[in-house]
Coordinates of C-alpha atoms and ligand atoms in Angstrom, one line a residue:
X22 CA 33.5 12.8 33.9
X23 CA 35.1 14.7 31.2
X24 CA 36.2 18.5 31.9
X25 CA 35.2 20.8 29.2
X26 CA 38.1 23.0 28.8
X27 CA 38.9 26.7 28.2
X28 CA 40.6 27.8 25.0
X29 CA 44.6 27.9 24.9
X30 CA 47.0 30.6 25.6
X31 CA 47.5 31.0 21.3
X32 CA 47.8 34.4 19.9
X33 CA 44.4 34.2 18.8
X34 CA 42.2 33.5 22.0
X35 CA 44.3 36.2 23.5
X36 CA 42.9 38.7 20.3
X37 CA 38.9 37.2 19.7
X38 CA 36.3 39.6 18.9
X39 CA 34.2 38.0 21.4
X40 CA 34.6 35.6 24.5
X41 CA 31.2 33.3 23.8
X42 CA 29.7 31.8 26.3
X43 CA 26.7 29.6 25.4
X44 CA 25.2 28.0 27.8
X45 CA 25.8 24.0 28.0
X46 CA 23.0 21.5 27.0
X47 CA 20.6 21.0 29.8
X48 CA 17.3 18.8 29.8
X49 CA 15.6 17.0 26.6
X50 CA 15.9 19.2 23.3
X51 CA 14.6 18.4 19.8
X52 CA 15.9 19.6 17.1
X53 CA 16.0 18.6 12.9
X54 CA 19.5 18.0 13.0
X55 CA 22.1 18.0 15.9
X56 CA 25.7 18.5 14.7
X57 CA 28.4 17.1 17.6
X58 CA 31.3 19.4 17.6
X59 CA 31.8 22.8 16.9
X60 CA 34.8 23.6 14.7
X61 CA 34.6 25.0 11.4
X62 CA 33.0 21.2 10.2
X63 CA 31.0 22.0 12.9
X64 CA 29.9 25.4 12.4
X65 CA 29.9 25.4 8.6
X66 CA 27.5 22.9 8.4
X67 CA 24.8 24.3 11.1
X68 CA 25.1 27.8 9.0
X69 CA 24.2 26.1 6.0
X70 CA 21.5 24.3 7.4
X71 CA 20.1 27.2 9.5
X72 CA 20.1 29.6 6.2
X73 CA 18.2 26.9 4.7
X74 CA 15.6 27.2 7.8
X75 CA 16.8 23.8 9.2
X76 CA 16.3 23.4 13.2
X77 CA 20.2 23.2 14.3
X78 CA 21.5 22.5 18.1
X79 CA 25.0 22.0 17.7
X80 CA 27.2 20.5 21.2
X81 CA 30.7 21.5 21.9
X82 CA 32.8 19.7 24.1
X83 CA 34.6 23.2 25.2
X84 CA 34.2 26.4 23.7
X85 CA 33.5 27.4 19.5
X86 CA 36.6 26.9 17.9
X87 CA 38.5 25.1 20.5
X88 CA 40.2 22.0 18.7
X89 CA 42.3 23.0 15.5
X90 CA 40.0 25.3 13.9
X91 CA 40.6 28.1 16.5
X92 CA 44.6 27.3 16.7
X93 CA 45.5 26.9 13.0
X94 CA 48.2 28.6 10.6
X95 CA 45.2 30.7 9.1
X96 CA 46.3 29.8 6.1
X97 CA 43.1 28.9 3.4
X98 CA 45.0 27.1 0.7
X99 CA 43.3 25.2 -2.4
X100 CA 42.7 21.5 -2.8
X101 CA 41.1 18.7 -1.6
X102 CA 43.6 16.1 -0.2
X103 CA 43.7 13.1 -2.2
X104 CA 41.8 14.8 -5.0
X105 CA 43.2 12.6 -7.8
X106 CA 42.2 9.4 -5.9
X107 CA 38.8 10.8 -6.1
X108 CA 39.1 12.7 -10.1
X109 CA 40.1 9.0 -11.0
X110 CA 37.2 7.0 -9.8
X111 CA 34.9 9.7 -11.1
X112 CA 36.0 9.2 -14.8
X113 CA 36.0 11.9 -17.6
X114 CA 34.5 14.5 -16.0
X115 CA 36.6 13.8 -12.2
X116 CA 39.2 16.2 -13.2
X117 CA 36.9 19.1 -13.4
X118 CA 34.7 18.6 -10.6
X119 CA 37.5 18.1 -8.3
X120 CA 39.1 21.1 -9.7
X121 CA 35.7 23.2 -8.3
X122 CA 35.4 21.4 -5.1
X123 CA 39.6 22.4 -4.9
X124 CA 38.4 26.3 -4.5
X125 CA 34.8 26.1 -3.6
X126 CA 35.6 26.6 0.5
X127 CA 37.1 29.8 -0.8
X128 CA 34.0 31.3 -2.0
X129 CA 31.9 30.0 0.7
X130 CA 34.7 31.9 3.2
X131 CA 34.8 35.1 1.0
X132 CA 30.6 35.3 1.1
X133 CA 30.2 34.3 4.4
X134 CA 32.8 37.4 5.4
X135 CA 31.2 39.3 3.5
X136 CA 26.9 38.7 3.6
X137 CA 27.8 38.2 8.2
X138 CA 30.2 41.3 8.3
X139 CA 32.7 38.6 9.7
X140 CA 35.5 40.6 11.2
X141 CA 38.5 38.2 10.7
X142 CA 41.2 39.8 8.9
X143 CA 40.9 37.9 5.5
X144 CA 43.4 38.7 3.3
X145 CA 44.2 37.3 -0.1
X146 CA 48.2 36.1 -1.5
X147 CA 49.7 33.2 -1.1
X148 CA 53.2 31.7 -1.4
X149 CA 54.1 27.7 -2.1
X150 CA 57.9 27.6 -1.9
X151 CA 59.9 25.1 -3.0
X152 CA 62.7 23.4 -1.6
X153 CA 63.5 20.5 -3.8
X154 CA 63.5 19.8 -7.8
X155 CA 60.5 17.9 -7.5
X156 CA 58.5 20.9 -5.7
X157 CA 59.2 23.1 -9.1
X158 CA 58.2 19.8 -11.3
X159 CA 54.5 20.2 -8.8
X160 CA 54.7 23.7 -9.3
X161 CA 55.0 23.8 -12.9
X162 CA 51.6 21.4 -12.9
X163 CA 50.3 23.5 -10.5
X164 CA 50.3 26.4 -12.9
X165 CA 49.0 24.5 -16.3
X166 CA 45.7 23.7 -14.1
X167 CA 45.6 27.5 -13.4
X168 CA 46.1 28.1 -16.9
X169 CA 44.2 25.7 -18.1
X170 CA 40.8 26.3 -15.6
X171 CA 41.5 30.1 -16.3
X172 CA 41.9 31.4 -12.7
X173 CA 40.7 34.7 -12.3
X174 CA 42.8 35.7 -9.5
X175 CA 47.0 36.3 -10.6
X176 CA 49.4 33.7 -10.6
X177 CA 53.2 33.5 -11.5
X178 CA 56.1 31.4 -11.0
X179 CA 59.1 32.7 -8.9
X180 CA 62.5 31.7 -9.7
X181 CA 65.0 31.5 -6.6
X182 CA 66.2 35.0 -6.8
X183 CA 62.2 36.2 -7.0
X184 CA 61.0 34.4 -4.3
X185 CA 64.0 35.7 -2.0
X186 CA 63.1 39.4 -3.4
X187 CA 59.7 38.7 -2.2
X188 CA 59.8 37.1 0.9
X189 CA 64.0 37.9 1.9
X190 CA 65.1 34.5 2.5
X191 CA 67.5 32.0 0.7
X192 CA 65.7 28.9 2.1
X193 CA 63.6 28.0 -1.3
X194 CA 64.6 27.7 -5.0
X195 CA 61.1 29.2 -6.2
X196 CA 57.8 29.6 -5.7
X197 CA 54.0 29.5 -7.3
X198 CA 52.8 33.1 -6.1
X199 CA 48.6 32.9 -6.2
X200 CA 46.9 35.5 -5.4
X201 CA 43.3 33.3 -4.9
X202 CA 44.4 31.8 -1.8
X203 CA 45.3 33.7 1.3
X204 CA 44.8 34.1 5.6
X205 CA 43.0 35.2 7.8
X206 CA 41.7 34.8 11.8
X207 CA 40.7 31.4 12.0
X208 CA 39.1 31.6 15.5
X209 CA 37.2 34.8 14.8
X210 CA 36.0 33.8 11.3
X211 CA 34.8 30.4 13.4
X212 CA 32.9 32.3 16.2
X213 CA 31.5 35.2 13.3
X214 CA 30.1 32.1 11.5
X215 CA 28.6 30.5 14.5
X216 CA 27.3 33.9 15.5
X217 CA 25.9 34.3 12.0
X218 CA 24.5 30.9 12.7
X219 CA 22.7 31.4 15.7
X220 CA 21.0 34.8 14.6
X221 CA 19.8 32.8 11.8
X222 CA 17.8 30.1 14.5
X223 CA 20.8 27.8 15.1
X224 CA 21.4 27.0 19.0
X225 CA 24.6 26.1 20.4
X226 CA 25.6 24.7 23.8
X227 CA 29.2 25.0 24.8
X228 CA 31.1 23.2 27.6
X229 CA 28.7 20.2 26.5
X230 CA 31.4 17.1 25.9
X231 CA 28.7 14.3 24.0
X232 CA 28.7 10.8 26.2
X233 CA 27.4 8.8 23.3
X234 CA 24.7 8.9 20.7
X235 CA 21.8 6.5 21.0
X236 CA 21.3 5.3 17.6
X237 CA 17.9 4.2 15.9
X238 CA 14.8 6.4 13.7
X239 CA 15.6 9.2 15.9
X240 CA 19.2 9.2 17.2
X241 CA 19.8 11.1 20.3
X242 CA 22.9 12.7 21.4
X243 CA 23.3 12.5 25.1
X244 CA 25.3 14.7 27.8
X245 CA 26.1 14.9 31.5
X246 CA 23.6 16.9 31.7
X247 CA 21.0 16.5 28.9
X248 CA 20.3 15.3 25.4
X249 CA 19.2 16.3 21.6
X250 CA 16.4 14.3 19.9
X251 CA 16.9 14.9 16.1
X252 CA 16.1 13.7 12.4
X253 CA 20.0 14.2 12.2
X254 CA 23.2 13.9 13.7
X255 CA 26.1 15.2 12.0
X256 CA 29.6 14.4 13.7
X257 CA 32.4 17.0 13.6
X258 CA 34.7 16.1 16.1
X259 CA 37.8 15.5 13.9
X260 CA 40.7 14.4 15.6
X261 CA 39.5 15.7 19.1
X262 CA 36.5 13.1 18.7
X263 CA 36.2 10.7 21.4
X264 CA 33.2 9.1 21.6
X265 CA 32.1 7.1 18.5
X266 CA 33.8 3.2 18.0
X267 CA 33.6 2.7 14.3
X268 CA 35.4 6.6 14.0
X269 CA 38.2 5.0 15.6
X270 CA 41.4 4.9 14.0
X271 CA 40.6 6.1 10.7
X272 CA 43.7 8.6 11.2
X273 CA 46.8 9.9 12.5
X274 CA 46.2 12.6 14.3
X275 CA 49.1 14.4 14.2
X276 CA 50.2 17.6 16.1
X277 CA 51.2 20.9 14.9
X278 CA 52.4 24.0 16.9
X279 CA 52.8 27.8 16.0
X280 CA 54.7 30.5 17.5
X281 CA 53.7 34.4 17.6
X282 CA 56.3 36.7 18.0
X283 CA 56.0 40.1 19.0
X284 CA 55.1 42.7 16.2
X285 CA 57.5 43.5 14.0
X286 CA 59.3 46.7 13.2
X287 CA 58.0 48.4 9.8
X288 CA 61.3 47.7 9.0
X289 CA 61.2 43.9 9.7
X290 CA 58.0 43.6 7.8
X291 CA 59.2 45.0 4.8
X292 CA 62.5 43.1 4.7
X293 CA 60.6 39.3 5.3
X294 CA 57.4 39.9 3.5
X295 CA 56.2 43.5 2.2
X296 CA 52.9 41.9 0.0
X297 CA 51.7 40.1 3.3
X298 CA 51.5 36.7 2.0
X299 CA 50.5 33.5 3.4
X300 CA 54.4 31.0 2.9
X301 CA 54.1 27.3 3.0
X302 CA 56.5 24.4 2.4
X303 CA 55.4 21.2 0.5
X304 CA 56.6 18.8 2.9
X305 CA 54.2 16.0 4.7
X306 CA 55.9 17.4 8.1
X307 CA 55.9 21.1 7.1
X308 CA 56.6 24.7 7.8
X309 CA 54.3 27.2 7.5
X310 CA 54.0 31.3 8.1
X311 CA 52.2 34.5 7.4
X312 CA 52.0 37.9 9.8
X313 CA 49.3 38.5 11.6
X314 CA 47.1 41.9 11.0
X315 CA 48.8 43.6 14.0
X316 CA 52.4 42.0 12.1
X317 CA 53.5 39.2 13.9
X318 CA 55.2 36.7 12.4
X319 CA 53.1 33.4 12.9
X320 CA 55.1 30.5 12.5
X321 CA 54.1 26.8 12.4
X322 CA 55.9 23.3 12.1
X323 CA 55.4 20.0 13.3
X324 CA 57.6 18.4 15.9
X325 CA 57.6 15.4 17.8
X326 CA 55.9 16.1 21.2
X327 CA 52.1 15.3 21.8
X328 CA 51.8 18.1 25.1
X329 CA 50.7 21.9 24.9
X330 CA 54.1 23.4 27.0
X331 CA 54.9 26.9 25.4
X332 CA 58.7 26.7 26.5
X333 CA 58.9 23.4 24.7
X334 CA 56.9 24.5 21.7
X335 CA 59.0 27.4 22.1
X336 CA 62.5 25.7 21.9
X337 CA 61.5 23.7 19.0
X338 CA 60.3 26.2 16.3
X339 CA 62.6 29.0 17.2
X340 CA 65.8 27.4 15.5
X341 CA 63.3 26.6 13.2
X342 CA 62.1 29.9 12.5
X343 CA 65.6 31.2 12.5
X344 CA 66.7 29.3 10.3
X345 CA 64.6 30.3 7.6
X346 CA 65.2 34.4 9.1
X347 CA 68.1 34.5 10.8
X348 CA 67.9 38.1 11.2
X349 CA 64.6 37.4 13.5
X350 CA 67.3 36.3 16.3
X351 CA 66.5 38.6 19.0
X352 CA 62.7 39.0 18.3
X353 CA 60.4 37.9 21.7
X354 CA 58.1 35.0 21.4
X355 CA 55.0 35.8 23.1
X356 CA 52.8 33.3 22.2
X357 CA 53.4 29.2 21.5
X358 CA 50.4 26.8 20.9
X359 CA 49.4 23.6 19.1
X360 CA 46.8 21.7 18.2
X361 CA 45.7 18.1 16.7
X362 CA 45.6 17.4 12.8
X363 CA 43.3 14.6 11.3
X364 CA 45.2 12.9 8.4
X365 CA 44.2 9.7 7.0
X366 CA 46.5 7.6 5.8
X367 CA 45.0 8.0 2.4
X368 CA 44.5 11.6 2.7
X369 CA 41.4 11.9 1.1
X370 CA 39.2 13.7 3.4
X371 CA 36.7 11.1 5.0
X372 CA 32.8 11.8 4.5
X373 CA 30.2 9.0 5.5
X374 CA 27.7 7.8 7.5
X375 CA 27.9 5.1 10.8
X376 CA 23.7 5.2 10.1
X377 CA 21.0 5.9 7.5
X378 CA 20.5 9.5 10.3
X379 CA 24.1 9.8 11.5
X380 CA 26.6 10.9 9.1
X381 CA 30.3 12.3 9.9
X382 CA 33.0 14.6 8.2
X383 CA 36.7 14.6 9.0
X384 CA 40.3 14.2 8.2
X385 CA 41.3 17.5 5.5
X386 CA 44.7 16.9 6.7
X387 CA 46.4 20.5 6.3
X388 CA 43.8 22.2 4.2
X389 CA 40.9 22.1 6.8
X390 CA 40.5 26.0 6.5
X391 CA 39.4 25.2 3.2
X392 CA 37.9 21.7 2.8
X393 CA 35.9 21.9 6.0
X394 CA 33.8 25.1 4.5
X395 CA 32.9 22.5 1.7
X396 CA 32.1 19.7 3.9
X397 CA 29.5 21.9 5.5
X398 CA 28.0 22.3 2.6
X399 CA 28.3 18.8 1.4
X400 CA 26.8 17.7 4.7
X401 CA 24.2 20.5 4.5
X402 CA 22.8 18.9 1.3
X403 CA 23.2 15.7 2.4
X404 CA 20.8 16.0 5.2
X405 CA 18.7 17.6 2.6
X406 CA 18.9 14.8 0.4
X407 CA 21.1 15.2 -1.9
X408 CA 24.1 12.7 -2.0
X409 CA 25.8 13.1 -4.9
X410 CA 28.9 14.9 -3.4
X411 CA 29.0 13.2 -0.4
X412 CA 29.1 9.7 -2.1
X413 CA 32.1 10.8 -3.9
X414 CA 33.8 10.8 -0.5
X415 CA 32.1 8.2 1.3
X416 CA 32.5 5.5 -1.6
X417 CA 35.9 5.7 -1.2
X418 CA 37.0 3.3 2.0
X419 CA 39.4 5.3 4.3
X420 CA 42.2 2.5 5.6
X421 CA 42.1 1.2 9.4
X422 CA 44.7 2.0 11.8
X423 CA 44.9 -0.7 14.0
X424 CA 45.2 0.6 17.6
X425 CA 45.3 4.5 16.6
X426 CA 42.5 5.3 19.7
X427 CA 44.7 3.6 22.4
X428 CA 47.9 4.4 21.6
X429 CA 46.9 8.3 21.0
X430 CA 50.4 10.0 21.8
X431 CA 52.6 6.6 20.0
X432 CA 50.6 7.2 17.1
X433 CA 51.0 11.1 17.2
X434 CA 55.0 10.3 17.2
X435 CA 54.5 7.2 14.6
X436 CA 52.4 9.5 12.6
X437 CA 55.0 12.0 12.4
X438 CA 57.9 10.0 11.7
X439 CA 56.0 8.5 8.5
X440 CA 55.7 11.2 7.2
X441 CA 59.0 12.6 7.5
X442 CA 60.6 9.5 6.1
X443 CA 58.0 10.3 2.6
X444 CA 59.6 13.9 2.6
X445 CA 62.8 12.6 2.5
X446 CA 62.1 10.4 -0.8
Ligands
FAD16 C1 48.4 24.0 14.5 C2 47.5 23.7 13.3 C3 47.7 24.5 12.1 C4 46.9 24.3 11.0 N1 47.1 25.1 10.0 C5 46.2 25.0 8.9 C6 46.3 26.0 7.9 O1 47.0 27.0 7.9 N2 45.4 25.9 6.8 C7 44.5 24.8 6.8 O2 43.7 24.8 5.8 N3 44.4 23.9 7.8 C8 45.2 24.0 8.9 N4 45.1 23.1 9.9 C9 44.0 22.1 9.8 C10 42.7 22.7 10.2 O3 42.7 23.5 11.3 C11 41.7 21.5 10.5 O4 41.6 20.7 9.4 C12 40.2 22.0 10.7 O5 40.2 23.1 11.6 C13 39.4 20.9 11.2 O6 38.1 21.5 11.6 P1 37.1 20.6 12.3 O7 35.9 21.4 12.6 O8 36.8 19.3 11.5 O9 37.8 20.1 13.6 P2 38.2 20.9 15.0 O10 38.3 22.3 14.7 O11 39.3 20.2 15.6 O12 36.8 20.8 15.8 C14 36.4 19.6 16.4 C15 35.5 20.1 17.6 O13 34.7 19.0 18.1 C16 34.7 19.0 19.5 N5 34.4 17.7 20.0 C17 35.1 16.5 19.8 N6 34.5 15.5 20.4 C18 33.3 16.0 21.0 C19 32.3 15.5 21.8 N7 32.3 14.2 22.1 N8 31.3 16.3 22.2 C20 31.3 17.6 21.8 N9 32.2 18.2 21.1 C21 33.3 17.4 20.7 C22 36.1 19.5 19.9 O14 36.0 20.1 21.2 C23 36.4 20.5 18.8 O15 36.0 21.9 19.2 C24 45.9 23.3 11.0 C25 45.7 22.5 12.2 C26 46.5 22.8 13.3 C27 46.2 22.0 14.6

């Protein structure tokens, strides 16, 4: 039998809004469409169906927000992985289109906080650093698009000695400053959404981990201890799903830990980052950071270790961390977490269907905050019939990795070390 689990010891289970506790899936339950999973894919997706007036149950293994979307950076950061692959194969107009799909999780965020009163400490400023020539060269193209799609929100180019006025350290040689992307609480923006989602008709079962799906005109999703008949199943596991074979080893799943230290002086605030701005490296194996509304610094990199022990966690991002502020050296950590990533070896996030009534959405790589919102609405349609977004995605064929279920924790560590070879080139 599989134990649902509680969430982790992260900074932000320790500061929710609200504990949930649905109660799990019991007995024979019909529904329109039953969505497997409830992280922002998840989530997003049954809110967009339920304001539509769909009939939603969705089934979480553990708790809402459990798997990465209730343990990431926070950071909601433009772009759809592998968007050229997919501008290409869409022709003249694929530039564009991608361009909108690049920002469109950011408005559906911004409404949602807004129209559901989401209490989740959005805030908007961003930071992309750079650490090598080539990052500028990115940057530079970076900021024609802008220019050229006329973003409303302000932009600007740092030189080295601007971005260490901004955020006081010496560890990049610039920086694309954009004030349209930005942070917040992922874990209470998840749970406002599914709240939103459930006073809107939606019903969720937590603790609920999904045995298998019987497939056929009306696929069911079966539990220990019940199952949903539906028109739909939607699958939003991500890299914490475990149940369906043809889902297996579309992607790396590759791990990525934060730290939270204890909040900082006024003085400490001002002297590492005084506009509150979300900082992230370019790297494949990257560093990211941002303070949290009570002013911890959150900070997040990858390392090579597949468990969930703070001191480890702990002893691997604090040189880390230091590195980049030395002058954090005798701050307390008092939170260390990680979670799973789904990245496909072609990046482009993956969007299909294993039936004609069971369709799936996963693998954003590092800009799930983002991407996933979109999905949700892409999947939303899709259910309702329209498939022109969603064939974008699912006409393009992710790439098998042979072996990627069995060898979960190899692949974690092979995943990682690919990746850090590429940021080396
Ligand atoms: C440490 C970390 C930092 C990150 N930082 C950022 C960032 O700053 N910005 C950004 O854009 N992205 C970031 N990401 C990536 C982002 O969090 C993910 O892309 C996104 O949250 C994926 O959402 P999801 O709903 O698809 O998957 P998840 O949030 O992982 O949710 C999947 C859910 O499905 C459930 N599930 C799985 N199998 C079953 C089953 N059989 N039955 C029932 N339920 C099941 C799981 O319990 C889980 O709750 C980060 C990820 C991590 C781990």
């Amino acid at each position: 039998m599989i134990q649902p689990q509680q969430h982790t010891g992260s900074y932000y289970a320790a500061t929710v809004n609200q504990v949930t506790d649905y109660a799990p899936l019991r007995g024979a339950q019909n529904a329109d469409v039953c969505v497997i999973g409830a992280g922002f894919t998840g989530i997003s997706t049954a809110l967009h169906l339920a304001e539509r007036g769909y009939r939603v149950h969705v089934v979480e293994a553990n708790r809402i927000g459990w798997g990465a979307s209730g343990r990431n950076g926070g950071q909601i950061i433009d772009g759809v992985s592998g968007e050229k692959k997919i501008a290409k194969r869409l022709g003249q107009d694929g530039e564009r289109i991608m361009w909108e799909m690049a920002w469109a999780g950011h408005d559906i965020i911004r409404e949602r906080v807004e129209t559901y009163a989401i209490d989740c400490d959005l805030k908007w400023g961003y930071l992309d650093v750079a650490i090598k020539k080539r990052h500028i060269r990115a940057q530079i193209d970076d900021f024609e698009a802008l220019e050229k799609y006329n973003f409303p929100h302000e932009y600007k180019l740092l030189s080295k000695e601007e971005t260490v006025s901004l955020i006081g350290t010496e560890a990049y040689i610039g920086a694309l400053m954009n004030m349209g992307n930005g942070h917040l609480h992922p874990l209470n923006l998840c749970i406002g959404e599914a709240m939103a989602a459930v006073s809107l008709g939606a019903t969720v079962y937590e603790q609920s981990p999904v045995l298998r799906i019987e497939h056929g005109a009306k696929p069911c999703v079966i539990t220990e201890q019940g199952s949903v008949t539906a028109d739909f199943v939607v699958i939003a596991g991500n890299a914490y799903h475990f149940i369906e074979p043809k889902l297996r080893g579309k992607m790396f799943p590759v791990n990525s830990f934060i730290i939270a230290t204890e909040p900082l002086t006024e003085d400490q605030v001002n002297s590492i980052n005084p506009k509150d701005l979300a900082v992230c490296d370019p790297n494949f194996v990257l560093e990211y950071f941002r303070l949290s509304a009570d002013k911890r610094l959150l900070f997040g990199g990858r390392c090579n270790y597949s468990g969930s022990d703070p001191e480890i966690i702990k002893r691997t991002l604090v040189p880390k961390m230091l590195r980049i502020y030395p002058r954090l050296a005798k701050i307390k950590i008092d939170y260390a977490w990680g979670g799973t990533i789904g990245v496909p070896i072609n990046r482009v996030p993956q969007l299909g269907r294993i039936s004609s009534n069971v369709f799936f959405s996963q693998g954003y790589s590092g800009h799930g905050v983002n991407v996933t919102h979109l999905a949700g609405q892409i999947m939303a349609d899709t259910v309702a019939g329209t498939f022109e977004r969603f064939d974008m995605f699912a006409n393009i064929k992710p790439i098998v990795i042979p072996g990627a279920h069995t060898f979960r924790n190899q692949m974690v560590a092979l995943g990682v070390l690919y990746y850090k070879i590429k940021d080396r080139l």
